[in-house]
PDB file of N, CA and C in Angstrom:
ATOM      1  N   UNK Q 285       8.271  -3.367   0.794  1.00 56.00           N
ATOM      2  CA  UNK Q 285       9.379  -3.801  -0.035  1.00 56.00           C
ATOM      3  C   UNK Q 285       9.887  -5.158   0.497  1.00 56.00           C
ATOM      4  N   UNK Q 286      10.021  -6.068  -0.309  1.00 77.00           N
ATOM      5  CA  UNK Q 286      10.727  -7.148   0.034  1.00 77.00           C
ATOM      6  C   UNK Q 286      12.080  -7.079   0.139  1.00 77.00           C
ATOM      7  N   UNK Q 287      12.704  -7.868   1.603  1.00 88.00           N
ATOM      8  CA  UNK Q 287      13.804  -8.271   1.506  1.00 88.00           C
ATOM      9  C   UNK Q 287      14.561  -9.277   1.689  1.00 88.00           C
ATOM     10  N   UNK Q 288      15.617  -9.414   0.982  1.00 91.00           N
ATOM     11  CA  UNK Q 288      16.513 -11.164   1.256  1.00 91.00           C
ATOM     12  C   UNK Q 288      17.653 -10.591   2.389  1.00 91.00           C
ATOM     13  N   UNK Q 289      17.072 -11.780   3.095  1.00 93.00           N
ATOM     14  CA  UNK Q 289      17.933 -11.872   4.331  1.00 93.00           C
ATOM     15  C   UNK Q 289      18.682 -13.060   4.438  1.00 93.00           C
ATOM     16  N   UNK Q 290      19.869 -12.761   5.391  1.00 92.00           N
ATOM     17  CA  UNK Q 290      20.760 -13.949   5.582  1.00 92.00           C
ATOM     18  C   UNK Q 290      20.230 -15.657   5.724  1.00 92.00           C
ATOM     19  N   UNK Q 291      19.275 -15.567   6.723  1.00 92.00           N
ATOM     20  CA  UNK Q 291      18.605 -16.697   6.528  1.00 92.00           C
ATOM     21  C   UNK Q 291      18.451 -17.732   5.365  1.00 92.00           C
ATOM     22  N   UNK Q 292      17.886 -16.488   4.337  1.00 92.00           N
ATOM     23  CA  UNK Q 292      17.576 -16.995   2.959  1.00 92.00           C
ATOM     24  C   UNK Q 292      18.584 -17.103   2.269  1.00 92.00           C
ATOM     25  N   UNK Q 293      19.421 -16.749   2.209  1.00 94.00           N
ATOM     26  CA  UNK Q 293      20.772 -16.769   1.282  1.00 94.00           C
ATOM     27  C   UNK Q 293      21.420 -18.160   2.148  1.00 94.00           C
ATOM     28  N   UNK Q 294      21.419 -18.238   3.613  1.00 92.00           N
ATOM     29  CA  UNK Q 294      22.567 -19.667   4.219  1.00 92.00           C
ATOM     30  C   UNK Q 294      21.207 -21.101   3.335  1.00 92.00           C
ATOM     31  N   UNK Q 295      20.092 -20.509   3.462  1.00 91.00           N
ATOM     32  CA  UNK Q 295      19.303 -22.130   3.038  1.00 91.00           C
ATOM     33  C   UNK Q 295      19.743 -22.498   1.718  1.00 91.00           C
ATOM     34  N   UNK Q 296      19.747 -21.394   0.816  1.00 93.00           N
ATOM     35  CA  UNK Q 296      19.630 -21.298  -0.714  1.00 93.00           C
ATOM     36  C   UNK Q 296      21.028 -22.089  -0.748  1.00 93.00           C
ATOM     37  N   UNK Q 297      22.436 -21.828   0.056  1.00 93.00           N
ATOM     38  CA  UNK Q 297      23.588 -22.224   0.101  1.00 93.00           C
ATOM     39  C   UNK Q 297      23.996 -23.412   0.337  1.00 93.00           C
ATOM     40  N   UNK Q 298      23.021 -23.807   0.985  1.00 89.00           N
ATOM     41  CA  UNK Q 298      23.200 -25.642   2.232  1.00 89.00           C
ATOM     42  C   UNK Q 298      22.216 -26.617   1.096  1.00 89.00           C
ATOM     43  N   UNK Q 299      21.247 -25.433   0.321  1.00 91.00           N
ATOM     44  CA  UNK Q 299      20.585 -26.649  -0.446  1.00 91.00           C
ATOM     45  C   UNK Q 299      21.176 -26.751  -1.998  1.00 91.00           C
ATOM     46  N   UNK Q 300      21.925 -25.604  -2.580  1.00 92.00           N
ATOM     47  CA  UNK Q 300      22.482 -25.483  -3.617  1.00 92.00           C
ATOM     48  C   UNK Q 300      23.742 -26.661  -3.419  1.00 92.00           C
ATOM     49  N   UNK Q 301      24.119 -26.092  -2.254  1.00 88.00           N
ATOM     50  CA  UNK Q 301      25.962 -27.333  -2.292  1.00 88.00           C
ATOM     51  C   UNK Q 301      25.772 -28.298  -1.548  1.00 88.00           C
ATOM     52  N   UNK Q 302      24.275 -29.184  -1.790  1.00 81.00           N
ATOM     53  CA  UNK Q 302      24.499 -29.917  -1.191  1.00 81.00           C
ATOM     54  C   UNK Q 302      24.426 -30.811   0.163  1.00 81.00           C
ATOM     55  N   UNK Q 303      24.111 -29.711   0.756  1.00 70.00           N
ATOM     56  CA  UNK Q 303      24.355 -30.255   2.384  1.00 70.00           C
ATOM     57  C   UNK Q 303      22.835 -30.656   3.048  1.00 70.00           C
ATOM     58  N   UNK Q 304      23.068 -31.719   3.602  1.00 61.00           N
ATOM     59  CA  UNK Q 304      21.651 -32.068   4.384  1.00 61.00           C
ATOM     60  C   UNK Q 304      20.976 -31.475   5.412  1.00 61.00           C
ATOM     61  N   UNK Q 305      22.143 -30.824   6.213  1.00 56.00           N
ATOM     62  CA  UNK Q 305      21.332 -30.410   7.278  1.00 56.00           C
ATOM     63  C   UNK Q 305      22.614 -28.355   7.080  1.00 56.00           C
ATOM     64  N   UNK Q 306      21.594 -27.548   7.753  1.00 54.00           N
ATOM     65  CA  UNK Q 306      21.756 -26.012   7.895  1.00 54.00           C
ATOM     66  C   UNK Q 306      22.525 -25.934   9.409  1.00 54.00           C
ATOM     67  N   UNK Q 307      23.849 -25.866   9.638  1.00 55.00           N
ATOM     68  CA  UNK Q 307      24.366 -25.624  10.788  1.00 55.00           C
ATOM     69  C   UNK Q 307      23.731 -24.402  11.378  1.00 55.00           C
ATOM     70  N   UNK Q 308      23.536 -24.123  12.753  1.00 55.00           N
ATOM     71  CA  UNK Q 308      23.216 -22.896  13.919  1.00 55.00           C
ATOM     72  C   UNK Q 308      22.326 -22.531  13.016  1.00 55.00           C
ATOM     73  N   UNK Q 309      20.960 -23.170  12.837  1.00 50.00           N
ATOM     74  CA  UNK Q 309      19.976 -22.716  12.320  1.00 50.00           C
ATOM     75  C   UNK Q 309      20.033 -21.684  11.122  1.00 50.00           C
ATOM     76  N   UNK Q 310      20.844 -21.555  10.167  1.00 56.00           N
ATOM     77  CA  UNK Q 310      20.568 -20.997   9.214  1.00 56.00           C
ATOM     78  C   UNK Q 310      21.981 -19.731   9.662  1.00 56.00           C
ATOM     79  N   UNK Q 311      22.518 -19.683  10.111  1.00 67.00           N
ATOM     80  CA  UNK Q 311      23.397 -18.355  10.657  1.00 67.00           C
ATOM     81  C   UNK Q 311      24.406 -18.580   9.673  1.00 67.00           C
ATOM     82  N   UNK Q 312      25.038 -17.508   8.719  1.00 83.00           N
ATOM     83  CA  UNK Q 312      25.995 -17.398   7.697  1.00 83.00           C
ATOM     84  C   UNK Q 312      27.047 -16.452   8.126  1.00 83.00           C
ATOM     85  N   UNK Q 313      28.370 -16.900   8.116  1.00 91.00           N
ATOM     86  CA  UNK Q 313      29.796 -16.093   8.417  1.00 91.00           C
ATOM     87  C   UNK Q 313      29.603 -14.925   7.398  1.00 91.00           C
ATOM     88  N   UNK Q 314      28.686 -13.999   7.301  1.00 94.00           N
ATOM     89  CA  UNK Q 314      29.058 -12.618   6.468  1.00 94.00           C
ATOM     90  C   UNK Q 314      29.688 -12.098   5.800  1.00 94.00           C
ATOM     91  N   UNK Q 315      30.753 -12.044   6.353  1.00 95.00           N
ATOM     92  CA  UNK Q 315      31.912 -11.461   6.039  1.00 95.00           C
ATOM     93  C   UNK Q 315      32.878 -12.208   5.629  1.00 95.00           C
ATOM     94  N   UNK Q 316      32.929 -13.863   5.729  1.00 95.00           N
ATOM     95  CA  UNK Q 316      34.024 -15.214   5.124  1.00 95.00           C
ATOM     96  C   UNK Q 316      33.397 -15.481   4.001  1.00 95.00           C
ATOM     97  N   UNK Q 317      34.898 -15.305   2.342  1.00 96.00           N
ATOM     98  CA  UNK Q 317      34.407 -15.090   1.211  1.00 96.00           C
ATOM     99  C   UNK Q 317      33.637 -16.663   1.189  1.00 96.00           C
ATOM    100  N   UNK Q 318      32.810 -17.334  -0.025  1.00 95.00           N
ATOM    101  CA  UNK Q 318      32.451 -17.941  -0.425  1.00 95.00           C
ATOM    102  C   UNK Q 318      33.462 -19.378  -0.650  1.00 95.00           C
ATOM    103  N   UNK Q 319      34.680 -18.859  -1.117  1.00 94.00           N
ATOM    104  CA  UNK Q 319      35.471 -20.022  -1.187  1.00 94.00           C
ATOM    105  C   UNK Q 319      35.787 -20.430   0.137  1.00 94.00           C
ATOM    106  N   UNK Q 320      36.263 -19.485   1.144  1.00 93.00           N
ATOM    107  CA  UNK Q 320      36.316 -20.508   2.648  1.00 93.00           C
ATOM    108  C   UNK Q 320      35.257 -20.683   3.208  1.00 93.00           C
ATOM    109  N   UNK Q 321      34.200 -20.177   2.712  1.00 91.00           N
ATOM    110  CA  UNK Q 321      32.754 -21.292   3.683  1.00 91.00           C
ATOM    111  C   UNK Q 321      32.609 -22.554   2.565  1.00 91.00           C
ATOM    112  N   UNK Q 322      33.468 -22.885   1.772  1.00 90.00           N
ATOM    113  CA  UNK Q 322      33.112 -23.888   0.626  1.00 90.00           C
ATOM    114  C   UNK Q 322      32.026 -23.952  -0.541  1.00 90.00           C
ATOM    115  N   UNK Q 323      32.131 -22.681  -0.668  1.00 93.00           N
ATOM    116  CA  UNK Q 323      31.306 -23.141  -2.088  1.00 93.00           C
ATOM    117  C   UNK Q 323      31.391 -22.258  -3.459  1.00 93.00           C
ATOM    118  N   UNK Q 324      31.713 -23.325  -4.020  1.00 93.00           N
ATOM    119  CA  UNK Q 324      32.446 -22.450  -5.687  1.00 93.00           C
ATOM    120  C   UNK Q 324      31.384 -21.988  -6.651  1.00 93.00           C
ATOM    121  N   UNK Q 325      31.905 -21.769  -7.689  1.00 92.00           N
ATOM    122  CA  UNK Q 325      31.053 -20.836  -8.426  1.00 92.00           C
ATOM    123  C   UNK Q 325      29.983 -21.677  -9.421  1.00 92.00           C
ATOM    124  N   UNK Q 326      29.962 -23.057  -9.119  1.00 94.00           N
ATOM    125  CA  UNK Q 326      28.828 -23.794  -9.499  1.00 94.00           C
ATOM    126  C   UNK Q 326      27.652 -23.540  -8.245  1.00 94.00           C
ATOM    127  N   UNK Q 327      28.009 -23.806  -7.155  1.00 94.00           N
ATOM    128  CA  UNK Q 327      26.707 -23.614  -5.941  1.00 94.00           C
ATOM    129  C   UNK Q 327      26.531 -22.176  -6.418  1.00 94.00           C
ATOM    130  N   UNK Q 328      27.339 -21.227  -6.616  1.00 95.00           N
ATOM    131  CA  UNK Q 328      26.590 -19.487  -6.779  1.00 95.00           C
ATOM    132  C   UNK Q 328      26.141 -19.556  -7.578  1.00 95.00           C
ATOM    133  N   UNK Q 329      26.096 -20.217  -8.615  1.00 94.00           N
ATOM    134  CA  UNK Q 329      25.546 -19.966 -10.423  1.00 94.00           C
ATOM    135  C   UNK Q 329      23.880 -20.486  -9.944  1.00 94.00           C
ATOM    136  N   UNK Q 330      24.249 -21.450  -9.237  1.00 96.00           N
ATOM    137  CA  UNK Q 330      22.478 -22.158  -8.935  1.00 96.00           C
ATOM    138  C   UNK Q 330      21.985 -21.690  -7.755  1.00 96.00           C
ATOM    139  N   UNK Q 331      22.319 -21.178  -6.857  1.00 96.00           N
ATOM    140  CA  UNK Q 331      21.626 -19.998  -5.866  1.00 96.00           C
ATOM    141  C   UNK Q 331      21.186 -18.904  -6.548  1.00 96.00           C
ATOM    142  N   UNK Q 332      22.050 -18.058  -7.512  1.00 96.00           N
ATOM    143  CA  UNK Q 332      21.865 -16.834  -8.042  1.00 96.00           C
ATOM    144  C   UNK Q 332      20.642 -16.892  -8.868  1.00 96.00           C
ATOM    145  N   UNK Q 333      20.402 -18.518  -9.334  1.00 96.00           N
ATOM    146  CA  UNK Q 333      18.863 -18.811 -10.295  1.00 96.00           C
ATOM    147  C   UNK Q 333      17.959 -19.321 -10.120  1.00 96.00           C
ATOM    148  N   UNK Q 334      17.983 -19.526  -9.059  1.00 96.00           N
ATOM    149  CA  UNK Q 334      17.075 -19.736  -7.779  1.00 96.00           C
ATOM    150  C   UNK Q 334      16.337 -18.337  -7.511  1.00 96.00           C
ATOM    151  N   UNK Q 335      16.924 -17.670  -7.175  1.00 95.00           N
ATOM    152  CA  UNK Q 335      17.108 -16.091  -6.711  1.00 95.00           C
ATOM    153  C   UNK Q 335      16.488 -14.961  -7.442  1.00 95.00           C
ATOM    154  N   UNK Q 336      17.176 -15.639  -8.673  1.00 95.00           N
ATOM    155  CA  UNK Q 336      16.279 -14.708 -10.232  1.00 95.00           C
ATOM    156  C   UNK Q 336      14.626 -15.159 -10.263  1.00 95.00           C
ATOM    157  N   UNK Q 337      14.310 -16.341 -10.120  1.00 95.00           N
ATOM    158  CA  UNK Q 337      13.191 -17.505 -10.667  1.00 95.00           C
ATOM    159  C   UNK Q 337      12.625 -16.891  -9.524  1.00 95.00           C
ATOM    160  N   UNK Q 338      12.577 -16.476  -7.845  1.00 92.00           N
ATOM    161  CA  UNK Q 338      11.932 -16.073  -6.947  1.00 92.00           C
ATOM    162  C   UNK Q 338      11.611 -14.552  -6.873  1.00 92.00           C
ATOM    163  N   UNK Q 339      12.719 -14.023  -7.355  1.00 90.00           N
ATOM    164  CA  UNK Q 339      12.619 -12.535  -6.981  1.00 90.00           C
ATOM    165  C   UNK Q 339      12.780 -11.944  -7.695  1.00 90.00           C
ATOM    166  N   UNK Q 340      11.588 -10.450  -8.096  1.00 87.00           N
ATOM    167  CA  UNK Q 340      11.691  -9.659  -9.156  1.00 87.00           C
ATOM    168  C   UNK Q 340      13.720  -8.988  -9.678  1.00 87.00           C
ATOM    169  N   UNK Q 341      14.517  -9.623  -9.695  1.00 90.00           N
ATOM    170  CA  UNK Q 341      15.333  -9.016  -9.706  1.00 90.00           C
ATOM    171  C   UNK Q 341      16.686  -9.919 -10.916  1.00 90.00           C
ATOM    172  N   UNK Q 342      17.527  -9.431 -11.721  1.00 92.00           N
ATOM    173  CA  UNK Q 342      18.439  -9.796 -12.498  1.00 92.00           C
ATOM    174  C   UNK Q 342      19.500  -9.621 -12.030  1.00 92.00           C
ATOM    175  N   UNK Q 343      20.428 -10.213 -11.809  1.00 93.00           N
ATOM    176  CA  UNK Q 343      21.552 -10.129 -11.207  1.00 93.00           C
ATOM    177  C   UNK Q 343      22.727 -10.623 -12.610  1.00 93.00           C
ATOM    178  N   UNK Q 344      23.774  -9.298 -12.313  1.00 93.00           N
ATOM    179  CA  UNK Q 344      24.931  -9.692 -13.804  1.00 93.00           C
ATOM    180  C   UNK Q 344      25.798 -10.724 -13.387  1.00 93.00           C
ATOM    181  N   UNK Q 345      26.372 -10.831 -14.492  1.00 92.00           N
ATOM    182  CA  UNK Q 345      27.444 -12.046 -14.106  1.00 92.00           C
ATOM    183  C   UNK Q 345      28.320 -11.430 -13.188  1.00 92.00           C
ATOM    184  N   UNK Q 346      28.446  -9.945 -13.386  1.00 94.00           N
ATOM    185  CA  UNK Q 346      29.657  -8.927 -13.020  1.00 94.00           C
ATOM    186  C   UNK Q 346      29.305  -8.437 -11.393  1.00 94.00           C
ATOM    187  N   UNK Q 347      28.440  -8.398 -11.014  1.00 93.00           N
ATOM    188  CA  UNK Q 347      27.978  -7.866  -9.481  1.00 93.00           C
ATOM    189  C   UNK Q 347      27.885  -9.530  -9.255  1.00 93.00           C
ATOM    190  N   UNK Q 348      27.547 -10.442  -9.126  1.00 93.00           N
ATOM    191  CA  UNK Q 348      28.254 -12.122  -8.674  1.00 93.00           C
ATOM    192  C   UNK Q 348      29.485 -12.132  -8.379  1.00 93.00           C
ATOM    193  N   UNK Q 349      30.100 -11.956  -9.563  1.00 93.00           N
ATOM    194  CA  UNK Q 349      31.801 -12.297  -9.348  1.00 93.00           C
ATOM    195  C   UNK Q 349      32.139 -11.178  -8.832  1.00 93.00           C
ATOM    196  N   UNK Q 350      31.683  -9.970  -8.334  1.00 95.00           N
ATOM    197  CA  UNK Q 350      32.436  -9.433  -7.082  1.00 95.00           C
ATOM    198  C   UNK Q 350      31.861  -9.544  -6.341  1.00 95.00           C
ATOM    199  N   UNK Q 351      31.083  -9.910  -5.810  1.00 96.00           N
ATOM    200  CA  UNK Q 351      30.135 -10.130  -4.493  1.00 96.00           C
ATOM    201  C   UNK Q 351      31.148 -11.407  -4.093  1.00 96.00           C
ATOM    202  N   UNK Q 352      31.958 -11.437  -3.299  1.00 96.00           N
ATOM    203  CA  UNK Q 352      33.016 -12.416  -3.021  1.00 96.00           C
ATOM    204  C   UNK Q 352      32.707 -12.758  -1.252  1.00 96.00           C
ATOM    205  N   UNK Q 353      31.638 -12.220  -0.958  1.00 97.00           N
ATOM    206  CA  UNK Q 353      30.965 -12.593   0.271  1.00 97.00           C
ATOM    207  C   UNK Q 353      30.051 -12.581   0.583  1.00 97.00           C
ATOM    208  N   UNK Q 354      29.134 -13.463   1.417  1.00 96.00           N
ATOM    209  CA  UNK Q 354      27.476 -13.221   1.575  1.00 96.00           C
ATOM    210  C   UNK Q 354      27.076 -12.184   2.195  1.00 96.00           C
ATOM    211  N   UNK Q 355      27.613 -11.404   2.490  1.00 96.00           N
ATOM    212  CA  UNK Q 355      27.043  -9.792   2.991  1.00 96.00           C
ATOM    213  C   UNK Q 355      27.443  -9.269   1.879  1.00 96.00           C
ATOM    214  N   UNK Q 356      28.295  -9.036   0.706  1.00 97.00           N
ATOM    215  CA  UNK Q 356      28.306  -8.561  -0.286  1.00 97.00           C
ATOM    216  C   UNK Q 356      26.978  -8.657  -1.565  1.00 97.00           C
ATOM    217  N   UNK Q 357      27.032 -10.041  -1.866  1.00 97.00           N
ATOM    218  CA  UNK Q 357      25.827 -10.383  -2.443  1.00 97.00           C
ATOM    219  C   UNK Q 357      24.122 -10.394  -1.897  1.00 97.00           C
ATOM    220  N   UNK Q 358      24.272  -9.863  -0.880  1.00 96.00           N
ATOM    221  CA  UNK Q 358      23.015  -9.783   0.107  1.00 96.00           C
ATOM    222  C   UNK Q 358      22.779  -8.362  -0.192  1.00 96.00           C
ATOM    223  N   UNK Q 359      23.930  -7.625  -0.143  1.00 96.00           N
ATOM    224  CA  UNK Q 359      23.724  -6.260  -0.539  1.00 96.00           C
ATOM    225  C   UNK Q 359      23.465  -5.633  -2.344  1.00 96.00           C
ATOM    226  N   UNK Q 360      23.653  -6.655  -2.980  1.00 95.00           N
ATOM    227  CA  UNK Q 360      23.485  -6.533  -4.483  1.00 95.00           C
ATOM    228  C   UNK Q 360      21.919  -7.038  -4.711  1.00 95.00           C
ATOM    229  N   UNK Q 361      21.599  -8.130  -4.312  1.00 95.00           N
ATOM    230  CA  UNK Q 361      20.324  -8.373  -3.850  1.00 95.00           C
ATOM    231  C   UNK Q 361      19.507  -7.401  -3.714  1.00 95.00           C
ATOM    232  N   UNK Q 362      19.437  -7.026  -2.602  1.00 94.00           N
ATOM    233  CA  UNK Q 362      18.473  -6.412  -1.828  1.00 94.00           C
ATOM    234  C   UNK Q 362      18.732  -4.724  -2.612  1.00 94.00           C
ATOM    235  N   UNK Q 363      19.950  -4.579  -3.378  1.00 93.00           N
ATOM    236  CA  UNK Q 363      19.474  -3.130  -3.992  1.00 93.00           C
ATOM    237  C   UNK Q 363      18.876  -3.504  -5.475  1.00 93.00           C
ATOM    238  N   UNK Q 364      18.640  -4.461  -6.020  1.00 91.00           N
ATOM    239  CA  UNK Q 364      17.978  -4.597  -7.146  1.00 91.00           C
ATOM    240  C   UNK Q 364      16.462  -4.932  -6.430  1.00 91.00           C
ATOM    241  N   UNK Q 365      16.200  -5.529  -5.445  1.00 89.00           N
ATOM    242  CA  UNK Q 365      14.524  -5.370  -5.345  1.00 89.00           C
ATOM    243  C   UNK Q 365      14.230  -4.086  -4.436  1.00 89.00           C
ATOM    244  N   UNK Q 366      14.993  -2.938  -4.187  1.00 82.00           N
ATOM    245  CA  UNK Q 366      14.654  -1.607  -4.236  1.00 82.00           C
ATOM    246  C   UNK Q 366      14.536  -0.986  -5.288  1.00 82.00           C
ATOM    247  N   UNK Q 367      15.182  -1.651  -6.636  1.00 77.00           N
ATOM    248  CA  UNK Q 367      14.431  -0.668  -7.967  1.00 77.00           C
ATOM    249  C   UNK Q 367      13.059  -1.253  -8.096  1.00 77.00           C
ATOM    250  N   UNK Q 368      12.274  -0.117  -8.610  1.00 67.00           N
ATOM    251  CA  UNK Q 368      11.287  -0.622  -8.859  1.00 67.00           C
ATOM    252  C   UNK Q 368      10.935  -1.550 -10.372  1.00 67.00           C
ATOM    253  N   UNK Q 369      10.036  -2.044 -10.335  1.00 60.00           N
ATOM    254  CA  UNK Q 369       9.776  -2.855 -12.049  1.00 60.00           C
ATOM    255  C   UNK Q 369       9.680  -2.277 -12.944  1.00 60.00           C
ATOM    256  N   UNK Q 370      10.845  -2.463 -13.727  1.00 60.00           N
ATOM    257  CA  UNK Q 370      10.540  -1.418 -14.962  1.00 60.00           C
ATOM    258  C   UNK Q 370      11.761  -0.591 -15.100  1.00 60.00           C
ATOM    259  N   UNK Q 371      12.813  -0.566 -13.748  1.00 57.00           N
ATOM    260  CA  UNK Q 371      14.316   0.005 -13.841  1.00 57.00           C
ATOM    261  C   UNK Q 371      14.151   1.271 -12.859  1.00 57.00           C
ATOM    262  N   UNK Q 372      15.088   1.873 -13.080  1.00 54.00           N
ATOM    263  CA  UNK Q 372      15.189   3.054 -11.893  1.00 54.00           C
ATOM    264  C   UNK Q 372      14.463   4.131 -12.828  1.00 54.00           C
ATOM    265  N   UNK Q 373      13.585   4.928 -12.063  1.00 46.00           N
ATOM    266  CA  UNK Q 373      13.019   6.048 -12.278  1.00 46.00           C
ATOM    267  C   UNK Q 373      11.521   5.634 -13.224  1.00 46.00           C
ATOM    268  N   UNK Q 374      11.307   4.052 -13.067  1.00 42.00           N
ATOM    269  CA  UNK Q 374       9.849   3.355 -14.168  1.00 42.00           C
ATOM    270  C   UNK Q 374       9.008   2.681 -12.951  1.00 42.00           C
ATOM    271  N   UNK Q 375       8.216   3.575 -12.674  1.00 38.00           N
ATOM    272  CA  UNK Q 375       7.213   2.975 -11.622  1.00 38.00           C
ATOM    273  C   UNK Q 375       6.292   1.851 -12.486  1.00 38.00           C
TER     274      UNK Q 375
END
């Protein structure tokens, strides 16, 4: 099973908003919402489709806008590429 890890979510973040270089190698505050690590809901709209375009997985507008932290949305993530293709219970 594939999974998205923090790593991948701080790059997707530093290259979505912008930033040239990935502070402490890629390491993301977890638990600090999105608006105090700086980045609004234009950098999430283009991470999140990034995200779709890479990984078998759809993400709603509605699990985004509460995912109000990168351990939140890491966890919405990573339970849509535990369903399998085809939805829950469609091998």
């Amino acid at each position: 099973m594939t999974k998205f890890i923090s790593t991948d979510l701080a790059q997707l973040l530093h290259e979505c908003g912008g930033e040239d270089d990935i502070p402490d190698q890629g390491v993301l505050a977890l638990d600090e919402t999105f608006e105090n690590l700086g980045y609004d809901s234009l950098v999430l709209f283009n991470v999140v489709a990034r995200i779709e375009r890479s990984y078998p997985v759809r993400l709603t507008d509605q699990a985004v806008a509460d995912a109000t932290t990168p351990r939140e949305l890491l966890q919405v993530i990573n339970s849509q590429l535990a369903v399998p293709v085809g939805g829950p219970g469609l091998a």
